[in-house]
Amino acid sequence: MRLKTRLALVVVLFMSAFVVCHSLLQLLGVAERADAENDGALPWVLTLLPDRSPPVARDEAEALERLVHLVRGIDGIRHVRIELHAADGRLLAQAPSRARAVPGWLYRWLAKPQPPVRKEVQGPGGRAVAYFLVTPSTGDELAEIWEDFIRNTLLVMGLSLAAMALIVGSTFRALKPLDRIRDALQALGDGRRGARLPAFHNPEVDGIAQSFNRMAAALEAAQAQRQTLLRRLVDSDENTRRTVAHDLHDELSPYLVALQPLARTLDMQCATRPDLADIGGTARTLIAHQSRILATLRNILTGLHPPDLETLGLREALARMAAQAPAAGEGPPALVRLHADGDWQGFGPTLDVSIYRMVQECLTNARRHGRPGRIDITFDTDARLDDGRPALRITVANDGVRPGTGTAPAGLGSLGMRDRCIALGGSFQGGPAGASGGSWRVEICLPLDADHPPSKP
């Protein structure tokens, strides 16, 4: 459950509890209030009711008529019920004529029936002509209290709803920037270094946004510095490899090649002269060692700087790599398909050698650890980086199991490929693919202008 929802529920529950408690407190005081009103009204009413017939009445009938008129005139009386009876017990009039409506459960809970109080009325001759029965009426007070309770409860509920809406709305508005902050953190975690937060016009949240922006700027600067240093290391490493390869090829290789015919000549002469037979075995061993040294030197030269890049270009060099059988220890052969649309042949010296080495690393890892049946290498020259720059996206996918972290002849693992991508201003992602995660997919995205790095700081 999200924080906004939890806070809204807390506010709703608190305001609901407030309304319920307010209502209960009102109901708890109803009985005491009703008893106080009734006890105060009864003596007052008994005092006001006459105990003699009106002096102007000429006879008993007229006296009863005037008493009936008196009772009907106080029909709106509250807290008591007045009945006028003739001397023989006949009911002549009552006030109020109709009881006020009270919920039955409330009346049964709080009403306390009390006996009526009788007051005699004497006629002109001093004989009782009628009597009043005055009964305390809890229903009147309960009806008033119930109406007040409904009115107050509705008022409190309305105010509570307004306060709840105001609090929830203010809380939601105050927490709204959290979504932007979460998205910015996610973007920063995904490597989008330009992620920034705007001003929210909220002092507390603006402080967080400013701290985040300073942190993002510092990370961006550190990442740029790291990229610059890695780029220098990559360039230095490639230059060193290229220089060493050229030195070995130009300085050492000619002498090793020149020794071969000399050793063969020595072997042939030893074969024609019996006195040199013991030297012939040494000459043949020397020839074998020279052949092994030359083969090893070719492998070293290929690892230092792939000669196919200079003789064939990147596209044909990759095609030849895909067609080659796996080396010893790299597992069974797999079908390697190269999907390279367009008429490109290369992207620049630094980018070409980096692409060649990383594709080589991906193939080696897949063959050695995944043992796939098929490997697909896809080149997309229409890709874009997050900042909109044109980029090359290389996808290497296989249907094998998850690979380990082996190293290719170039000495690059997943970490090395990631660092090389960062140095070139690109990105690297590798992980399981598909719903079951049984295959492996590597995606490399490199800017097409990687051979033109920014100026040194």
Coordinates of C-alpha atoms in Angstrom, one line a residue:
M1 CA 0.0 0.0 0.0
R2 CA 1.4 3.4 -1.0
L3 CA 2.2 6.1 1.5
K4 CA -0.5 8.4 0.2
T5 CA -3.2 5.7 0.6
R6 CA -2.0 4.9 4.2
L7 CA -2.1 8.6 5.2
A8 CA -5.5 9.0 3.6
L9 CA -6.8 6.0 5.6
V10 CA -5.3 7.3 8.8
V11 CA -7.1 10.7 8.3
V12 CA -10.4 9.0 7.4
L13 CA -10.2 6.7 10.4
F14 CA -9.3 9.6 12.8
M15 CA -12.1 11.8 11.6
S16 CA -14.6 8.9 11.7
A17 CA -13.5 8.1 15.2
F18 CA -13.9 11.8 16.1
V19 CA -17.5 11.9 14.8
V20 CA -18.4 8.6 16.6
C21 CA -16.9 9.8 19.9
H22 CA -18.7 13.2 19.6
S23 CA -22.0 11.4 18.9
L24 CA -21.5 9.0 21.9
L25 CA -20.7 11.9 24.2
Q26 CA -23.9 13.6 23.2
L27 CA -26.0 10.5 23.8
L28 CA -24.4 9.8 27.1
G29 CA -25.7 13.1 28.5
V30 CA -29.3 12.7 27.2
A31 CA -30.8 10.9 30.2
E32 CA -29.5 13.4 32.7
R33 CA -30.6 16.4 30.6
A34 CA -34.1 14.9 30.1
D35 CA -34.6 14.2 33.8
A36 CA -33.5 17.7 34.7
E37 CA -35.9 19.3 32.3
N38 CA -38.8 17.1 33.4
D39 CA -38.2 17.6 37.1
G40 CA -38.1 21.4 36.7
A41 CA -41.2 21.6 34.5
L42 CA -43.6 19.5 36.7
P43 CA -43.8 21.8 39.8
W44 CA -44.1 24.9 37.5
V45 CA -47.0 23.4 35.6
L46 CA -48.9 22.3 38.7
T47 CA -48.6 25.8 40.1
L48 CA -50.1 27.3 37.0
L49 CA -53.1 25.0 36.7
P50 CA -56.1 26.3 38.6
D51 CA -57.6 24.5 41.6
R52 CA -61.0 26.3 41.3
S53 CA -63.3 26.9 38.4
P54 CA -63.2 30.3 36.8
P55 CA -65.2 32.9 38.9
V56 CA -67.1 34.0 35.8
A57 CA -68.6 30.5 35.3
R58 CA -72.3 30.5 36.2
D59 CA -72.7 26.8 36.5
E60 CA -70.7 23.5 36.4
A61 CA -71.1 23.1 32.6
E62 CA -69.7 26.5 31.9
A63 CA -66.8 25.8 34.3
L64 CA -65.9 22.6 32.5
E65 CA -66.1 24.4 29.1
R66 CA -63.7 27.1 30.3
L67 CA -61.3 24.5 31.7
V68 CA -61.4 22.6 28.4
H69 CA -60.6 25.9 26.6
L70 CA -57.7 26.5 29.0
V71 CA -56.2 23.0 28.3
R72 CA -56.5 23.4 24.6
G73 CA -54.9 26.8 24.8
I74 CA -51.7 25.3 26.1
D75 CA -51.4 22.6 23.5
G76 CA -47.8 23.5 22.8
I77 CA -46.7 22.7 26.4
R78 CA -43.6 20.5 26.7
H79 CA -42.1 18.1 29.2
V80 CA -45.4 17.2 30.7
R81 CA -48.7 15.7 29.6
I82 CA -51.9 17.3 31.0
E83 CA -55.3 15.5 30.9
L84 CA -58.5 17.2 32.1
H85 CA -61.1 14.7 33.4
A86 CA -64.6 15.3 34.6
A87 CA -65.5 14.3 38.1
D88 CA -66.9 11.0 36.8
G89 CA -63.5 10.3 35.1
R90 CA -64.5 11.3 31.5
L91 CA -61.5 12.6 29.5
L92 CA -62.5 16.1 28.4
A93 CA -59.2 17.5 26.9
Q94 CA -55.4 16.9 26.8
A95 CA -52.3 18.8 26.0
P96 CA -50.4 18.3 24.0
S97 CA -52.8 16.7 21.7
R98 CA -50.1 14.7 19.8
A99 CA -46.8 13.4 21.1
R100 CA -43.6 14.3 19.3
A101 CA -41.9 11.5 17.3
V102 CA -38.9 9.8 19.0
P103 CA -37.0 6.8 17.8
G104 CA -38.3 3.8 19.5
W105 CA -34.9 2.5 20.5
L106 CA -34.0 5.8 22.1
Y107 CA -37.3 6.0 24.0
R108 CA -36.9 2.4 25.3
W109 CA -33.3 3.1 26.3
L110 CA -33.8 6.5 28.1
A111 CA -37.5 6.9 29.0
K112 CA -38.4 6.5 32.7
P113 CA -42.2 6.2 33.2
Q114 CA -43.4 8.3 36.2
P115 CA -46.9 8.2 37.8
P116 CA -49.2 11.2 37.1
V117 CA -49.9 13.9 39.7
R118 CA -53.6 14.6 40.3
K119 CA -54.9 18.1 41.0
E120 CA -58.6 18.6 41.9
V121 CA -60.7 21.5 40.6
Q122 CA -63.6 22.8 42.8
G123 CA -66.7 24.2 41.2
P124 CA -68.9 27.2 42.3
G125 CA -70.5 25.3 45.1
G126 CA -67.2 24.0 46.5
R127 CA -67.7 20.6 45.0
A128 CA -65.1 18.9 42.8
V129 CA -66.2 19.3 39.2
A130 CA -63.0 18.1 37.5
Y131 CA -59.4 17.1 38.0
F132 CA -56.1 17.4 36.2
L133 CA -53.6 14.5 35.6
V134 CA -50.2 15.9 35.0
T135 CA -47.6 13.3 33.8
P136 CA -43.9 14.0 33.2
S137 CA -43.3 13.5 29.5
T138 CA -39.8 12.3 28.7
G139 CA -40.7 12.0 25.0
D140 CA -40.7 15.8 24.5
E141 CA -37.3 16.3 25.8
L142 CA -36.0 13.2 24.0
A143 CA -37.4 14.5 20.8
E144 CA -35.7 17.9 21.3
I145 CA -32.4 16.1 22.2
W146 CA -32.7 13.8 19.1
E147 CA -33.3 16.8 16.8
D148 CA -30.3 18.6 18.4
F149 CA -28.2 15.4 18.1
I150 CA -29.0 15.0 14.4
R151 CA -28.4 18.6 13.7
N152 CA -25.1 18.7 15.6
T153 CA -23.9 15.4 14.2
L154 CA -24.6 16.5 10.6
L155 CA -22.7 19.7 11.3
V156 CA -19.7 17.9 12.8
M157 CA -19.8 15.4 9.9
G158 CA -19.8 18.2 7.4
L159 CA -16.9 20.0 9.1
S160 CA -15.1 16.7 9.5
L161 CA -15.5 15.9 5.8
A162 CA -14.3 19.3 4.8
A163 CA -11.3 19.0 7.2
M164 CA -10.6 15.5 5.9
A165 CA -10.8 16.6 2.3
L166 CA -8.5 19.6 3.1
I167 CA -6.0 17.4 5.0
V168 CA -5.9 14.6 2.4
G169 CA -5.7 17.1 -0.5
S170 CA -2.9 19.0 1.2
T171 CA -1.1 15.7 2.0
F172 CA -1.4 14.4 -1.6
R173 CA -0.2 17.7 -2.9
A174 CA 2.8 17.7 -0.5
L175 CA 3.6 14.1 -1.4
K176 CA 3.2 14.6 -5.2
P177 CA 6.9 15.4 -5.7
L178 CA 7.8 11.9 -4.4
D179 CA 6.9 10.4 -7.7
R180 CA 9.2 12.8 -9.5
I181 CA 11.9 12.1 -7.0
R182 CA 11.5 8.4 -7.4
D183 CA 11.6 8.6 -11.2
A184 CA 14.7 10.8 -11.1
L185 CA 16.4 8.3 -8.8
Q186 CA 15.4 5.5 -11.1
A187 CA 16.8 7.4 -14.1
L188 CA 20.0 8.1 -12.3
G189 CA 20.3 4.4 -11.4
D190 CA 19.7 3.5 -15.0
G191 CA 22.7 5.6 -16.0
R192 CA 20.9 8.7 -17.3
R193 CA 23.3 11.2 -15.9
G194 CA 21.3 14.2 -17.0
A195 CA 18.4 13.4 -14.6
R196 CA 17.4 16.5 -12.6
L197 CA 14.6 17.7 -10.4
P198 CA 12.7 20.9 -10.9
A199 CA 11.7 23.4 -8.2
F200 CA 8.5 22.3 -6.4
H201 CA 7.9 25.5 -4.5
N202 CA 7.9 23.6 -1.2
P203 CA 10.8 24.4 1.2
E204 CA 11.3 20.9 2.4
V205 CA 11.0 19.2 -1.0
D206 CA 13.0 21.9 -2.7
G207 CA 15.9 21.2 -0.2
I208 CA 15.7 17.5 -1.3
A209 CA 15.6 18.5 -5.0
Q210 CA 18.6 20.8 -4.6
S211 CA 20.6 18.1 -2.8
F212 CA 19.7 15.6 -5.5
N213 CA 20.7 17.9 -8.3
R214 CA 24.0 18.6 -6.6
M215 CA 24.6 14.9 -6.2
A216 CA 23.6 14.2 -9.8
A217 CA 25.9 16.9 -11.0
A218 CA 28.7 15.6 -8.9
L219 CA 28.1 12.0 -10.2
E220 CA 27.9 13.3 -13.8
A221 CA 31.2 15.1 -13.3
A222 CA 32.8 12.0 -11.7
Q223 CA 31.4 9.8 -14.5
A224 CA 32.7 12.2 -17.2
Q225 CA 36.1 12.1 -15.5
R226 CA 36.0 8.4 -15.3
Q227 CA 35.0 8.2 -18.9
T228 CA 37.9 10.4 -19.8
L229 CA 40.4 8.4 -17.8
L230 CA 39.1 5.1 -19.2
R231 CA 39.2 6.5 -22.7
R232 CA 42.9 7.4 -22.2
L233 CA 43.5 4.0 -20.8
V234 CA 41.8 2.4 -23.8
D235 CA 43.7 4.5 -26.2
S236 CA 46.9 3.9 -24.4
D237 CA 46.3 0.2 -24.3
E238 CA 45.4 0.0 -28.0
N239 CA 48.4 2.1 -28.9
T240 CA 50.7 -0.1 -26.8
R241 CA 49.2 -3.3 -28.3
R242 CA 49.6 -1.9 -31.8
T243 CA 53.1 -0.7 -31.2
V244 CA 54.2 -4.0 -29.6
A245 CA 52.5 -5.9 -32.5
H246 CA 54.2 -3.9 -35.1
D247 CA 57.6 -4.2 -33.3
L248 CA 57.2 -8.0 -33.0
H249 CA 56.1 -8.3 -36.6
D250 CA 58.8 -5.9 -38.0
E251 CA 61.7 -6.7 -35.7
L252 CA 61.4 -10.2 -34.4
S253 CA 59.3 -12.0 -37.0
P254 CA 61.8 -11.5 -39.9
Y255 CA 64.7 -13.1 -38.0
L256 CA 62.6 -16.1 -37.0
V257 CA 61.4 -16.6 -40.5
A258 CA 65.0 -16.2 -41.8
L259 CA 66.2 -18.9 -39.4
Q260 CA 63.9 -21.5 -40.9
P261 CA 65.8 -22.0 -44.3
L262 CA 69.1 -21.9 -42.5
A263 CA 67.9 -24.7 -40.1
R264 CA 66.6 -26.7 -43.1
T265 CA 69.9 -26.3 -45.0
L266 CA 71.7 -27.5 -41.9
D267 CA 69.4 -30.5 -41.6
M268 CA 69.9 -31.4 -45.3
Q269 CA 73.7 -31.2 -45.0
C270 CA 73.7 -33.3 -41.9
A271 CA 71.6 -35.9 -43.8
T272 CA 74.3 -36.2 -46.5
R273 CA 77.2 -36.4 -44.1
P274 CA 77.4 -39.4 -41.7
D275 CA 79.8 -37.6 -39.5
L276 CA 77.2 -34.9 -38.8
A277 CA 74.3 -37.4 -38.1
D278 CA 74.2 -36.5 -34.4
I279 CA 73.8 -32.8 -35.3
G280 CA 70.9 -33.6 -37.7
G281 CA 68.5 -34.5 -34.8
T282 CA 69.3 -31.2 -33.1
A283 CA 68.6 -29.4 -36.4
R284 CA 65.2 -31.0 -36.8
T285 CA 64.4 -30.1 -33.2
L286 CA 65.4 -26.6 -34.0
I287 CA 63.1 -26.5 -37.0
A288 CA 60.1 -27.8 -34.9
H289 CA 60.7 -25.2 -32.2
Q290 CA 61.0 -22.4 -34.8
S291 CA 57.7 -23.5 -36.3
R292 CA 56.1 -23.5 -32.9
I293 CA 57.5 -20.1 -32.0
L294 CA 56.2 -18.6 -35.3
A295 CA 52.7 -20.1 -34.7
T296 CA 52.7 -18.7 -31.2
L297 CA 53.9 -15.3 -32.4
R298 CA 51.1 -15.2 -34.9
N299 CA 48.6 -15.9 -32.1
I300 CA 50.2 -13.2 -30.0
L301 CA 50.1 -10.7 -32.9
T302 CA 46.4 -11.5 -33.5
G303 CA 45.6 -11.0 -29.8
L304 CA 47.5 -7.7 -29.7
H305 CA 46.0 -6.2 -32.8
P306 CA 43.8 -8.3 -35.1
P307 CA 45.3 -8.1 -38.6
D308 CA 42.0 -8.8 -40.2
L309 CA 40.9 -5.3 -39.3
E310 CA 43.6 -3.7 -41.4
T311 CA 43.4 -6.2 -44.3
L312 CA 39.7 -6.9 -44.5
G313 CA 37.9 -4.1 -42.6
L314 CA 35.6 -4.5 -39.7
R315 CA 32.6 -6.0 -41.5
E316 CA 34.6 -8.7 -43.3
A317 CA 36.7 -9.4 -40.2
L318 CA 33.5 -10.0 -38.2
A319 CA 32.1 -12.3 -40.9
R320 CA 35.3 -14.3 -40.9
M321 CA 35.2 -14.5 -37.0
A322 CA 31.6 -15.8 -37.2
A323 CA 32.5 -18.4 -39.7
Q324 CA 35.5 -19.7 -37.8
A325 CA 35.3 -22.9 -35.8
P326 CA 35.6 -22.5 -32.0
A327 CA 39.0 -22.8 -30.5
A328 CA 40.0 -25.6 -28.3
G329 CA 38.2 -25.5 -24.9
E330 CA 35.4 -23.3 -26.2
G331 CA 32.8 -26.0 -26.5
P332 CA 30.9 -27.5 -29.4
P333 CA 30.4 -25.4 -32.6
A334 CA 27.3 -23.3 -32.9
L335 CA 25.5 -21.7 -35.8
V336 CA 26.6 -18.0 -35.8
R337 CA 24.5 -15.6 -37.8
L338 CA 25.6 -12.1 -38.5
H339 CA 22.9 -9.6 -39.2
A340 CA 24.6 -6.4 -40.5
D341 CA 22.3 -4.3 -42.6
G342 CA 23.6 -1.3 -44.6
D343 CA 26.8 -0.7 -46.6
W344 CA 29.1 0.2 -43.7
Q345 CA 32.6 -1.2 -43.6
G346 CA 33.9 0.4 -40.4
F347 CA 33.5 3.2 -37.9
G348 CA 37.0 4.4 -37.1
P349 CA 40.1 2.7 -35.7
T350 CA 39.3 2.9 -32.0
L351 CA 35.6 2.0 -32.5
D352 CA 36.4 -0.9 -34.9
V353 CA 38.9 -2.6 -32.6
S354 CA 36.6 -2.2 -29.6
I355 CA 33.7 -3.7 -31.5
Y356 CA 35.9 -6.5 -32.8
R357 CA 37.2 -7.3 -29.3
M358 CA 33.8 -7.2 -27.6
V359 CA 32.0 -9.3 -30.2
Q360 CA 34.9 -11.8 -29.9
E361 CA 34.5 -11.8 -26.1
C362 CA 30.7 -12.4 -26.4
L363 CA 31.3 -15.3 -28.8
T364 CA 33.9 -16.9 -26.6
N365 CA 31.7 -16.6 -23.4
A366 CA 28.7 -18.0 -25.2
R367 CA 30.6 -21.0 -26.6
R368 CA 32.5 -21.7 -23.5
H369 CA 29.8 -21.3 -20.9
G370 CA 26.5 -21.4 -22.7
R371 CA 27.0 -24.2 -25.2
P372 CA 24.3 -22.7 -27.4
G373 CA 23.0 -24.1 -30.7
R374 CA 22.7 -20.7 -32.3
I375 CA 24.2 -17.3 -31.8
D376 CA 22.8 -14.1 -33.4
I377 CA 24.9 -11.0 -33.8
T378 CA 22.8 -7.9 -34.9
F379 CA 24.1 -4.5 -35.9
D380 CA 21.7 -1.5 -35.8
T381 CA 23.2 1.7 -37.1
D382 CA 20.0 3.7 -36.6
A383 CA 20.0 3.6 -32.8
R384 CA 20.1 6.7 -30.6
L385 CA 21.7 7.3 -27.2
D386 CA 19.7 8.9 -24.3
D387 CA 21.1 12.3 -25.3
G388 CA 19.9 11.9 -28.9
R389 CA 23.3 11.2 -30.5
P390 CA 23.4 8.6 -33.3
A391 CA 24.7 5.3 -32.1
L392 CA 25.5 1.8 -33.1
R393 CA 23.6 -0.9 -31.2
I394 CA 25.1 -4.4 -31.2
T395 CA 23.1 -7.3 -29.9
V396 CA 24.6 -10.7 -29.2
A397 CA 22.0 -13.3 -28.2
N398 CA 22.2 -17.1 -27.8
D399 CA 19.9 -19.9 -26.9
G400 CA 22.2 -21.5 -24.4
V401 CA 22.3 -21.5 -20.6
R402 CA 23.5 -18.5 -18.6
P403 CA 27.3 -18.0 -19.2
G404 CA 29.9 -17.5 -16.6
T405 CA 32.5 -14.7 -16.5
G406 CA 35.2 -16.2 -18.7
T407 CA 37.8 -14.2 -20.5
A408 CA 38.5 -14.0 -24.2
P409 CA 42.0 -14.0 -25.7
A410 CA 41.9 -10.2 -25.7
G411 CA 41.7 -10.3 -21.9
L412 CA 38.2 -8.8 -21.6
G413 CA 35.5 -10.0 -19.3
S414 CA 32.1 -8.5 -18.7
L415 CA 33.6 -5.8 -16.5
G416 CA 36.2 -5.0 -19.2
M417 CA 33.5 -4.7 -21.9
R418 CA 31.5 -2.4 -19.6
D419 CA 34.5 -0.2 -18.9
R420 CA 35.3 -0.1 -22.6
C421 CA 31.7 1.0 -23.4
I422 CA 31.9 3.7 -20.7
A423 CA 35.2 4.9 -22.1
L424 CA 33.6 5.3 -25.5
G425 CA 30.6 7.1 -24.1
G426 CA 28.2 4.1 -24.6
S427 CA 26.4 1.6 -22.5
F428 CA 26.6 -2.2 -21.8
Q429 CA 23.8 -4.5 -20.6
G430 CA 23.9 -8.3 -20.3
G431 CA 21.6 -10.8 -18.7
P432 CA 19.0 -13.5 -19.2
A433 CA 16.5 -13.1 -22.0
G434 CA 13.1 -14.6 -22.6
A435 CA 10.3 -15.5 -20.2
S436 CA 12.2 -18.5 -18.7
G437 CA 15.6 -16.8 -18.7
G438 CA 17.2 -19.8 -20.4
S439 CA 19.0 -17.7 -23.0
W440 CA 21.5 -14.9 -22.7
R441 CA 21.5 -11.5 -24.3
V442 CA 24.2 -8.8 -24.5
E443 CA 23.4 -5.3 -25.8
I444 CA 26.2 -2.8 -26.5
C445 CA 25.4 0.7 -27.5
L446 CA 28.3 2.9 -28.8
P447 CA 28.2 6.5 -30.2
L448 CA 29.2 6.7 -33.8
D449 CA 31.4 9.6 -33.0
A450 CA 33.4 7.6 -30.4
D451 CA 36.6 8.1 -32.6
H452 CA 36.4 11.8 -31.9
P453 CA 36.5 12.1 -28.1
P454 CA 35.9 15.4 -26.3
S455 CA 38.9 17.6 -25.7
K456 CA 40.9 16.9 -22.5
P457 CA 39.9 18.9 -19.5

